[in-house]
Short mmCIF file of C-alpha atoms in Angstrom, two decimals:
data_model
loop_
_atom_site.label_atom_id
_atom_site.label_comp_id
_atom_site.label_asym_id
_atom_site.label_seq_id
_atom_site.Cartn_x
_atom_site.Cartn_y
_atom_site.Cartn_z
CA UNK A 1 50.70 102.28 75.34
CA UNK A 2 51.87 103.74 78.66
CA UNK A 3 49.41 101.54 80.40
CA UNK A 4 50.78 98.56 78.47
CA UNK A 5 54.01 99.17 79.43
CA UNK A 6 53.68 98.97 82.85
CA UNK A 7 51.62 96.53 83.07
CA UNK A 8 52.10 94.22 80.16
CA UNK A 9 47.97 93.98 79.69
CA UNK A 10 47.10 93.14 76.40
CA UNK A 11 44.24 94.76 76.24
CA UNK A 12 45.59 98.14 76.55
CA UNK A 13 48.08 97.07 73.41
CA UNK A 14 44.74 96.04 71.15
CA UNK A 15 43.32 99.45 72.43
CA UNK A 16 46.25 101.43 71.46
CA UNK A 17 46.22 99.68 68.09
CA UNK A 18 42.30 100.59 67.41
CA UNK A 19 43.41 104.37 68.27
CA UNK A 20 46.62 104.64 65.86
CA UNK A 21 44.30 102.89 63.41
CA UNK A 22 41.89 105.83 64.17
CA UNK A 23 44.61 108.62 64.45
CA UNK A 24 45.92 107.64 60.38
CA UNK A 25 42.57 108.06 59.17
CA UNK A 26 43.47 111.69 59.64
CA UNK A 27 46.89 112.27 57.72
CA UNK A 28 47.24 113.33 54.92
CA UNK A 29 50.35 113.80 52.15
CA UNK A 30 52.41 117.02 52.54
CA UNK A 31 55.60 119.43 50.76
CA UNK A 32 57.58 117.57 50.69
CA UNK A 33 55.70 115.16 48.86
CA UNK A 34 56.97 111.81 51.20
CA UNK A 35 55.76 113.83 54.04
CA UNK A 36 52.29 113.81 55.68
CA UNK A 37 50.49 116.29 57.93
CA UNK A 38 47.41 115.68 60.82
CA UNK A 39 44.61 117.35 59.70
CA UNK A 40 42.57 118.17 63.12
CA UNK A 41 38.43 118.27 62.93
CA UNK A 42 38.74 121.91 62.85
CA UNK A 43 40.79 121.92 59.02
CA UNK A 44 43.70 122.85 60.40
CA UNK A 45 47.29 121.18 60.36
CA UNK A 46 48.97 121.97 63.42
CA UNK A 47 52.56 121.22 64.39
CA UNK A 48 51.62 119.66 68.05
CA UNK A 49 49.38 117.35 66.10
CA UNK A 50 52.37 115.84 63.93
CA UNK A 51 54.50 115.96 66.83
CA UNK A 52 52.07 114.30 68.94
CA UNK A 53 51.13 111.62 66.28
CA UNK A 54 54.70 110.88 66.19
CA UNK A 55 55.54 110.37 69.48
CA UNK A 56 52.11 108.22 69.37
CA UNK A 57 53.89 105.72 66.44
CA UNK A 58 57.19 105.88 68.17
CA UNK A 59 55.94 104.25 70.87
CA UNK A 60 53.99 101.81 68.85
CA UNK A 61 57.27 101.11 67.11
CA UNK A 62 58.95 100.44 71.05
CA UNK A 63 56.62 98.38 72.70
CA UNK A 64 54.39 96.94 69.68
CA UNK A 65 57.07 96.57 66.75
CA UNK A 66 54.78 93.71 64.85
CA UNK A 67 52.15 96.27 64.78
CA UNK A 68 54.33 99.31 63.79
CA UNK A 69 54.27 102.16 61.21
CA UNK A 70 58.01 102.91 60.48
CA UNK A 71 56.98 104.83 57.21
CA UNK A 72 53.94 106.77 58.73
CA UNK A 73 56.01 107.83 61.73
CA UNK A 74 59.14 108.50 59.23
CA UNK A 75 57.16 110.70 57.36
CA UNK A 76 55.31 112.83 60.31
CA UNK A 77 59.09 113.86 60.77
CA UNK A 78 59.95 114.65 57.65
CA UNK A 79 57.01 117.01 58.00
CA UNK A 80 58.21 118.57 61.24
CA UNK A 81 62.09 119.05 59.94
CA UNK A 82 60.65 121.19 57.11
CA UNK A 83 58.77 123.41 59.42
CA UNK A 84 61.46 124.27 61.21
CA UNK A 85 63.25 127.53 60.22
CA UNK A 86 66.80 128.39 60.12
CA UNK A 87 67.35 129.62 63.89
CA UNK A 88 65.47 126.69 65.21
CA UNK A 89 62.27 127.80 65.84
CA UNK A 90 59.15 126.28 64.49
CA UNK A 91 56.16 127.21 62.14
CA UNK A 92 52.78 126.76 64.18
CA UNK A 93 50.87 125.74 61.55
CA UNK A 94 51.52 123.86 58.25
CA UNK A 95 49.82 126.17 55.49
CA UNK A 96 47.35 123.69 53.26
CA UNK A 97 47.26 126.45 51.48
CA UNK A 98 49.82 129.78 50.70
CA UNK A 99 47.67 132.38 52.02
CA UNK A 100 46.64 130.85 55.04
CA UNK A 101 47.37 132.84 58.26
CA UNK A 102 50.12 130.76 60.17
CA UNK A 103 48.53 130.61 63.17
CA UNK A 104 48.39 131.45 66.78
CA UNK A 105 51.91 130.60 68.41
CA UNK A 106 51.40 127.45 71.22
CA UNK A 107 53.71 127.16 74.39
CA UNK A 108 53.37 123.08 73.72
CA UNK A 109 53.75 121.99 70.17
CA UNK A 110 57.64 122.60 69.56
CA UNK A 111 58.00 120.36 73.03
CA UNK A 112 55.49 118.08 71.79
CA UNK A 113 57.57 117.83 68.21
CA UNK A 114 61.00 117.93 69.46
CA UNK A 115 59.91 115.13 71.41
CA UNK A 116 58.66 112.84 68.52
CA UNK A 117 61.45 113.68 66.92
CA UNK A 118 63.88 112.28 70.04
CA UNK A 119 61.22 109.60 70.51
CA UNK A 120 61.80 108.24 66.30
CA UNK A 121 65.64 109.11 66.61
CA UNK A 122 66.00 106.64 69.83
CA UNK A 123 64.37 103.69 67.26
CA UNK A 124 65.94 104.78 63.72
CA UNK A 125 69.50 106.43 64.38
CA UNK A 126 68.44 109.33 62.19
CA UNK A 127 70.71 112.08 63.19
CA UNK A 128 68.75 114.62 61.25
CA UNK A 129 66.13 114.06 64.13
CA UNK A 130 68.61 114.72 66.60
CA UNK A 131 69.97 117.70 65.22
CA UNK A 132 66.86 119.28 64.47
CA UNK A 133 65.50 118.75 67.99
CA UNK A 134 69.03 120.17 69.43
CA UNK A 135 68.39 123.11 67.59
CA UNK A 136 65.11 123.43 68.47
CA UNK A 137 65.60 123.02 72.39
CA UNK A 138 68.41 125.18 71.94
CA UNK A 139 66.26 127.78 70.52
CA UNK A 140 63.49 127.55 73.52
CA UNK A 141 66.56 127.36 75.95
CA UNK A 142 67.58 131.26 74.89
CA UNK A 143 63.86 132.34 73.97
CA UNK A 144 62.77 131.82 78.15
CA UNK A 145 66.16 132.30 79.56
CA UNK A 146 64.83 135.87 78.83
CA UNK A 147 61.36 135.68 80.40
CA UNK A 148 60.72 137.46 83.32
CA UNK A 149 58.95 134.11 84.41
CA UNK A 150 59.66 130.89 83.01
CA UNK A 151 56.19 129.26 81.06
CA UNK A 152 55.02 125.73 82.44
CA UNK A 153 56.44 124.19 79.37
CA UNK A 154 55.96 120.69 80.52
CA UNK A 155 56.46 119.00 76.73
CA UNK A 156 60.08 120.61 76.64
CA UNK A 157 60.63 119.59 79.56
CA UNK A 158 60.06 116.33 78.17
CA UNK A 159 61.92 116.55 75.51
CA UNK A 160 64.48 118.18 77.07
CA UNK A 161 65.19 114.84 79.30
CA UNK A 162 65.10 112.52 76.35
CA UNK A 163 67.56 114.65 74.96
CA UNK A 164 69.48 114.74 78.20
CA UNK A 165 69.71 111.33 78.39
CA UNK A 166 71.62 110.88 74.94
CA UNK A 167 73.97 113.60 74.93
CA UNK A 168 74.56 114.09 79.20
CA UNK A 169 74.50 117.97 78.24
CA UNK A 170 74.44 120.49 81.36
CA UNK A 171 72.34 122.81 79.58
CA UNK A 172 69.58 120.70 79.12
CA UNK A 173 69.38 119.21 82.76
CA UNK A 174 69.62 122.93 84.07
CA UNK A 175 66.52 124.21 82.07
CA UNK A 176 64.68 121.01 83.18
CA UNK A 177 65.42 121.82 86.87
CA UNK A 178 64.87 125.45 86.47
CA UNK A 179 61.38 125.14 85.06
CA UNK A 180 60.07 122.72 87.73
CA UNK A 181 61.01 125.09 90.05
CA UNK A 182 59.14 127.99 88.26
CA UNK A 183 56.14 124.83 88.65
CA UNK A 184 56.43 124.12 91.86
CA UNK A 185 56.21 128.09 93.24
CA UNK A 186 52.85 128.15 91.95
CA UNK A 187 51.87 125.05 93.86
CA UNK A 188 49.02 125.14 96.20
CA UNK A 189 49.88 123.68 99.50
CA UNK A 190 48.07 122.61 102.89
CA UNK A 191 47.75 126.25 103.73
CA UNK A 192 45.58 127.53 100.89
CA UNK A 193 41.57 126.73 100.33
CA UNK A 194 40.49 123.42 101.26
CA UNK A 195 40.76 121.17 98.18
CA UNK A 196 43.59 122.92 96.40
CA UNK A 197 46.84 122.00 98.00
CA UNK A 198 48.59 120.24 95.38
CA UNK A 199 47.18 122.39 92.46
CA UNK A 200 48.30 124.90 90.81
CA UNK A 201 47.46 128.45 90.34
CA UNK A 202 46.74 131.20 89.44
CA UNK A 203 43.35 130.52 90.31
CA UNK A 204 41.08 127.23 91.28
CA UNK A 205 43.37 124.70 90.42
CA UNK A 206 42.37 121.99 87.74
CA UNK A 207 43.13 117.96 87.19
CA UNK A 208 44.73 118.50 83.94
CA UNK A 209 47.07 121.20 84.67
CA UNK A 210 48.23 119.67 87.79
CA UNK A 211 48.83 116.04 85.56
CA UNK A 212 50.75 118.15 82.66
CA UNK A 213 52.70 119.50 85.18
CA UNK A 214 53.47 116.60 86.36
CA UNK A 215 54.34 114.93 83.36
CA UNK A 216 57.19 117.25 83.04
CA UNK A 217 58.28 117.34 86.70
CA UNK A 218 58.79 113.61 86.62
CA UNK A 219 61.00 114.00 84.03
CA UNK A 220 62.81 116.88 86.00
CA UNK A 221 63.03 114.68 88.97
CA UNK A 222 64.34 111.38 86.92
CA UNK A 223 66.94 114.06 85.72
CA UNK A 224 67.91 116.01 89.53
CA UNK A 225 67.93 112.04 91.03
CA UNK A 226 70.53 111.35 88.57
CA UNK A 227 72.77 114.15 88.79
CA UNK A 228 73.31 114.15 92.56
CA UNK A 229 70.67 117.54 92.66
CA UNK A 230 69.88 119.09 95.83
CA UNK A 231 66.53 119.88 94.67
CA UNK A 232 65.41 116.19 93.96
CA UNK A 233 64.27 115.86 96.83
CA UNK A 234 61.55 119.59 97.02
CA UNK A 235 60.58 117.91 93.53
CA UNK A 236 59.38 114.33 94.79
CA UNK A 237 57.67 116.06 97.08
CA UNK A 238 55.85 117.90 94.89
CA UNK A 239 54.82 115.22 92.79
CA UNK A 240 53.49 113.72 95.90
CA UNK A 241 50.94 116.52 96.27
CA UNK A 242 50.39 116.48 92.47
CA UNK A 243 49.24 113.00 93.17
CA UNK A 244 47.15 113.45 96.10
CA UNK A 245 45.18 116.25 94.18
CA UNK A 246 45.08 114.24 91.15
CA UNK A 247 43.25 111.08 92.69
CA UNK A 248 41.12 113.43 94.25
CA UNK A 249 39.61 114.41 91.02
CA UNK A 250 39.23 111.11 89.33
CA UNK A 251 35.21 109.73 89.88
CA UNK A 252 35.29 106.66 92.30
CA UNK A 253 33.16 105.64 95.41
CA UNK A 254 31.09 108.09 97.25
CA UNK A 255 31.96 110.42 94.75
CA UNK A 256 29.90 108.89 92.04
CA UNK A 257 27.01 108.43 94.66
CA UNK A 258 24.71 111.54 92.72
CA UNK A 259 25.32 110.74 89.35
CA UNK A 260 23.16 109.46 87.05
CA UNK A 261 25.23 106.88 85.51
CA UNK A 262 27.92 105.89 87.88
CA UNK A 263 29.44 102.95 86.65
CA UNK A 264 30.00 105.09 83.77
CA UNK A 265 31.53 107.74 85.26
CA UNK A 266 34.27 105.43 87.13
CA UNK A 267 37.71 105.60 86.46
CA UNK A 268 37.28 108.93 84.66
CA UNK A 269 39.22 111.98 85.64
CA UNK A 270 37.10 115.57 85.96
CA UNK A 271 38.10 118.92 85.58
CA UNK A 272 38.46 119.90 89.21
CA UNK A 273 37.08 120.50 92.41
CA UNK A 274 34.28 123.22 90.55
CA UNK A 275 33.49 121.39 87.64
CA UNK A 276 32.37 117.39 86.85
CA UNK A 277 33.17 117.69 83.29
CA UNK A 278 35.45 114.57 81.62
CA UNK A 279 37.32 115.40 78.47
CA UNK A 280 39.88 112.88 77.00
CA UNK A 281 42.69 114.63 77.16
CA UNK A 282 42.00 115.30 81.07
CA UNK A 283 42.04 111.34 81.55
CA UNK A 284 45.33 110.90 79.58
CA UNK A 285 47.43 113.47 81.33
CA UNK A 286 46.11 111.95 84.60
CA UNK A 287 47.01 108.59 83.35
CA UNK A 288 50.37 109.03 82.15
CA UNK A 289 51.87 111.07 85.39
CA UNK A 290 50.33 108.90 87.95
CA UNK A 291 52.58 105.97 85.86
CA UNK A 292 55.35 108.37 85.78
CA UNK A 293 54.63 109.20 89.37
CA UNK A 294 54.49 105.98 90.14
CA UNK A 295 57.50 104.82 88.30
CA UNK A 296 60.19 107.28 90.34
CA UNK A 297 58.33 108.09 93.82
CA UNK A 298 57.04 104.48 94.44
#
């Protein structure tokens, strides 16, 4: 859907509709009872999953509404407000049943819900949305303001622009800016190993790391640009270099010369500069920030 945005290809809309079609296959109903969960290949119902899957139907709802799934997306949310507990925080995993372990916690899936959340809000006016992703950001806000270092949390970063951009509150620009710059310190640049400079450490940097990164210091930049912030500028630099590195790692040219299959391979983005291995998630991340990339530096 990013892809058809920017470039209004109608192929990439039919694509995106085959892969929400796919994507329902795998929900299920929830407690509450008009609420549904994503139940991943491994069994498990994990709150990124329903967050992602929502920001997935949100955007079918924006940029394919003929096409949309107002009730599936409605109820993904509903699923996400009641795993949220009282102080804001979130519940990794929805329990399918009441002894199971609630799971490890992840750095990305209260981003990647508060973010769905935003993302339905912007198309439905819900303000129960809203105010559950407020709390939740507000809750993440205080959590790392504590850290001795700040986590790449590109999804809140994310979220915390979309919320930005509704409400114009200080305290979610400042985060934004302040965890891009935790980002960008780790940065490789011209003077490390050959190959690395616009990767990220600690050590050999990777495509998908670098693209995640990205995703969130776009959204940082979009936010410093606005606001007259002297650090714009360091940003769009260092998306630049995320850039660089990233094209670097996609398979094109002489690059597919001692494969096997190269026509195969082309187009696809690989793990970095010491491994050839393609995963999908490595080619979305690398998708979506060159766009965003593209979109603000370009």
């Amino acid at each position: 859907l990013d892809l058809y945005r920017a470039t209004r290809d109608v192929h990439y809309r039919e694509s995106a509709r085959l892969a929400v079609k796919f994507l329902k296959t795998r929900f299920h109903r929830g407690r509450p009872g008009d609420s549904v969960y994503v139940l991943d290949f491994d069994g498990k119902a994990k709150l990124g999953a329903n967050g992602l899957a929502l920001v997935a139907l949100a955007k079918q709802i924006e940029l394919d509404p003929k096409m949309a799934d107002r009730q599936g997306a409605t109820r993904l949310a509903k699923l996400i407000l009641a795993m949220q507990r009282a102080d804001g925080s979130l519940v990794t995993r929805y329990r399918l049943q009441p002894d199971d372990p609630e799971g490890i916690e992840s750095l990305y899936y209260p981003g990647e819900a508060m973010l769905g959340l935003v993302c339905l809000f912007k198309s439905n006016g819900d303000y129960r949305l809203l105010a559950s992703a407020r709390l939740g950001a507000d809750f993440l806000i205080e959590a790392q303001r504590i850290m001795e270092v700040l986590p790449p949390d590109a999804w809140l970063m994310q979220a915390l622009e979309a919320l930005y951009n509704i409400g114009h509150e200080g305290k979610y620009a400042a985060h934004t800016i302040k965890l891009a710059e935790t980002m960008i310190a780790e940065q490789y640049t011209l003077n490390d190993p050959p190959g690395y400079s616009g990767g990220f450490g600690p050590g050999p940097p990777r495509s998908t790391p670098a693209a995640s990164r990205a995703e969130g210091l776009v959204s940082a930049y979009r936010i410093a640009r606005s606001t007259g912030d002297a650090r714009a500028p360091k940003i769009a630099d260092a998306l630049r270099a995320c850039a660089s590195f990233q094209l670097a790692q996609q398979f094109a040219g002489r690059i597919n010369a001692s494969l096997p299959n190269p026509h195969r391979a082309t187009g696809g983005f690989f793990e970095g500069p010491s491994s050839m291995r393609i995963r999908i998630d490595f080619v979305q991340h690398n998708i979506s920030s060159l766009l965003g990339e593209a979109e603000v530096l370009y």
